[in-house]
Coordinates of C-alpha atoms in Angstrom, one line a residue:
X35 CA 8.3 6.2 -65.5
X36 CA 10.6 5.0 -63.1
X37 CA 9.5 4.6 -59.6
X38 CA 10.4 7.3 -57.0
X39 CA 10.7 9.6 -60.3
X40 CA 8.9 13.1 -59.4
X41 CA 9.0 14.5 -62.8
X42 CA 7.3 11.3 -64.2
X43 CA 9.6 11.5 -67.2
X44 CA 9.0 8.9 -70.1
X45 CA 11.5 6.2 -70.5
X46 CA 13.4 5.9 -73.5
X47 CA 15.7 2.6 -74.4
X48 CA 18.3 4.9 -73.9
X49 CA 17.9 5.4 -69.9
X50 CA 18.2 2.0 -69.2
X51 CA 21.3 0.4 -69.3
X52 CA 23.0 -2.7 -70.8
X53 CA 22.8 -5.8 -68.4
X54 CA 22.2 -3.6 -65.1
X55 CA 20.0 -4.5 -63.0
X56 CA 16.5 -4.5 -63.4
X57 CA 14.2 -1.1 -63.0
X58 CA 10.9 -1.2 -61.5
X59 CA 8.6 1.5 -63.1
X60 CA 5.3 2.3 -63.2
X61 CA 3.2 2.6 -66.8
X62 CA 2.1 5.6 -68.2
X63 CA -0.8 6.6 -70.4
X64 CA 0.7 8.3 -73.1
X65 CA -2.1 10.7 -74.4
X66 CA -2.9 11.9 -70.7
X67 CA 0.4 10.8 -68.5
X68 CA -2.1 9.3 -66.1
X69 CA 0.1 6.6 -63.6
X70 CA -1.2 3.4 -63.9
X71 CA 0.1 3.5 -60.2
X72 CA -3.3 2.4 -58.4
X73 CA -2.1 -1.1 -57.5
X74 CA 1.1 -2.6 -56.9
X75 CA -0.5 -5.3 -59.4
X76 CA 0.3 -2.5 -62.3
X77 CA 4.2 -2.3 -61.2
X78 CA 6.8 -3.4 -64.0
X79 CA 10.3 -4.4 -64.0
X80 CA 12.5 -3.8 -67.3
X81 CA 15.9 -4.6 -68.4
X82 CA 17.7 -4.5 -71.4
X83 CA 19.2 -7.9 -72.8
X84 CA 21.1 -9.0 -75.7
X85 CA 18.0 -9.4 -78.4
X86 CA 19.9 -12.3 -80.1
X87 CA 19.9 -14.3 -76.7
X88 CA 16.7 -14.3 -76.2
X89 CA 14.0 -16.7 -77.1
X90 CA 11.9 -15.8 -80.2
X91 CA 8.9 -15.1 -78.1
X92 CA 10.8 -12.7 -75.8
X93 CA 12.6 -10.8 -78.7
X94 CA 9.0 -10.2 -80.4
X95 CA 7.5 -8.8 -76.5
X96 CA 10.6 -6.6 -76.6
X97 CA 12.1 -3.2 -78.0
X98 CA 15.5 -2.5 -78.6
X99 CA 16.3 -4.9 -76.2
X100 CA 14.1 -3.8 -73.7
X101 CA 11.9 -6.6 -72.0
X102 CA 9.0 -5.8 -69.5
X103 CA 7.4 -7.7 -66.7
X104 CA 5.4 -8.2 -63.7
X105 CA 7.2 -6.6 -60.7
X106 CA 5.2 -8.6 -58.5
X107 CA 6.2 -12.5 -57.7
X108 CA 3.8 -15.2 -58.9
X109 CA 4.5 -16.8 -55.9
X110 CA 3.7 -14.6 -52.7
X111 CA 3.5 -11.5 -54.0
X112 CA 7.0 -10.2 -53.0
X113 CA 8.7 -7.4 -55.3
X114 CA 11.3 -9.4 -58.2
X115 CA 13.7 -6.7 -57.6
X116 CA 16.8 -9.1 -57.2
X117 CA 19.1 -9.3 -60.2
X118 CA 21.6 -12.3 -60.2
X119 CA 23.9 -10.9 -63.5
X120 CA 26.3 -13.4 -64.0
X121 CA 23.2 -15.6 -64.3
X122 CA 21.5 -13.0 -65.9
X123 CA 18.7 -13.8 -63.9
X124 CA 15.8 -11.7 -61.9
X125 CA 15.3 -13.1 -58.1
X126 CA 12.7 -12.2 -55.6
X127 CA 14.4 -12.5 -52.4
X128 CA 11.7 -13.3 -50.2
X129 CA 11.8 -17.3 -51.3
X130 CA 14.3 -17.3 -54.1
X131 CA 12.2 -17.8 -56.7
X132 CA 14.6 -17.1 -60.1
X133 CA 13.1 -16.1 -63.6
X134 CA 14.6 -16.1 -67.2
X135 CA 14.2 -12.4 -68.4
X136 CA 15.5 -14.1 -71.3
X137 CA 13.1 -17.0 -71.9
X138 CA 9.9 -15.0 -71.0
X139 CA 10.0 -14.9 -67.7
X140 CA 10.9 -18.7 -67.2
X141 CA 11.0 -20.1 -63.7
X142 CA 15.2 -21.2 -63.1
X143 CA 14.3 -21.8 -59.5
X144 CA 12.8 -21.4 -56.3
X145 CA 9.1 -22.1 -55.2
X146 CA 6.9 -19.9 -57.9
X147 CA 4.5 -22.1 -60.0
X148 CA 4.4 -20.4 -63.1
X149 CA 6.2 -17.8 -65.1
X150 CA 6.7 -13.9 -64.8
X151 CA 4.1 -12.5 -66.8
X152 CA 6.0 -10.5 -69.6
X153 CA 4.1 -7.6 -71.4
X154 CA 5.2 -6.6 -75.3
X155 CA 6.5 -2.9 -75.6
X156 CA 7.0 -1.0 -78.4
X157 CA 8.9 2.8 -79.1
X158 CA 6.2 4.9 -79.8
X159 CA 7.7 8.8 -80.7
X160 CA 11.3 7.5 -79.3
X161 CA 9.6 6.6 -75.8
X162 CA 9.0 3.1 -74.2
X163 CA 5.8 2.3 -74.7
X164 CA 3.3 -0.4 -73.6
X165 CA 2.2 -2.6 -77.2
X166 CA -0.1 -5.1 -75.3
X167 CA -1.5 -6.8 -72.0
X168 CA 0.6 -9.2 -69.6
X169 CA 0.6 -12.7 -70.8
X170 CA -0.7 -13.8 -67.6
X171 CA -2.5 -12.1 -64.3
X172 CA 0.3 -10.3 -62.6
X173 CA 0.9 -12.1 -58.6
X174 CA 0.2 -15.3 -57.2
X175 CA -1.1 -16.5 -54.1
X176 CA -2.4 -13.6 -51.4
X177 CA 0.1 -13.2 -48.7
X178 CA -1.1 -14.2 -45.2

């Protein structure tokens, strides 16, 4: 669901739209629509992307063009909730660190040591749903 969303609505592929900007949602247990929402550590960011520019591992993570990942930074912690679209690019603005939504979560730029975890989706009865775990712990270093 996306965040701020009371009525903790399921996304479908649908509600997000073509090359906008990123949405940071929370995930949600289908069976009992429990909020994963207990740690900022659970927050996801997802876009949808052309699937045919995408890498081969990044089109198998996604669905219908939908990609997921960490909402948190790998490098301080900071929200990625920049989105650079010419450069079709997520930035987190508190040291500019850029990541390829299209190349699973690549590091383009900026100070952050490793990649944006990604984490495979899948439609499940016309919803977004969650297929797997992160490829990675979500965050980096504790903030100071």
């Amino acid at each position: 669901m996306r965040e701020g969303d009371e009525s903790k609505t399921p996304l479908t592929s649908a509600d997000i739209k073509f090359e906008k900007k990123q949405l940071i949602v929370w995930p949600q247990d289908a069976k009992s629509s429990k909020l994963r929402d207990g740690s900022r550590l659970n927050r996801i960011v997802v876009i949808k992307l052309d699937p045919k520019q995408m890498d081969a591992d990044t089109a198998k993570a996604a669905a219908d063009g939908v990609v997921a990942y960490s909402a948190v930074c790998v490098h301080q912690n900071c929200d990625v909730n920049g989105w650079l679209a010419k450069e079709k690019e997520f930035l987190c603005i508190c040291h500019f660190s850029k990541y390829s939504p299209l190349r699973k979560g690549a590091v383009t730029g900026g100070p952050a040591p490793r990649a944006l975890p990604i984490i495979p989706l899948k439609i499940e009865d016309g919803k977004l749903a969650i297929a797997g775990d992160f490829s990675a712990p979500p965050g980096g270093a504790p903030q100071a």
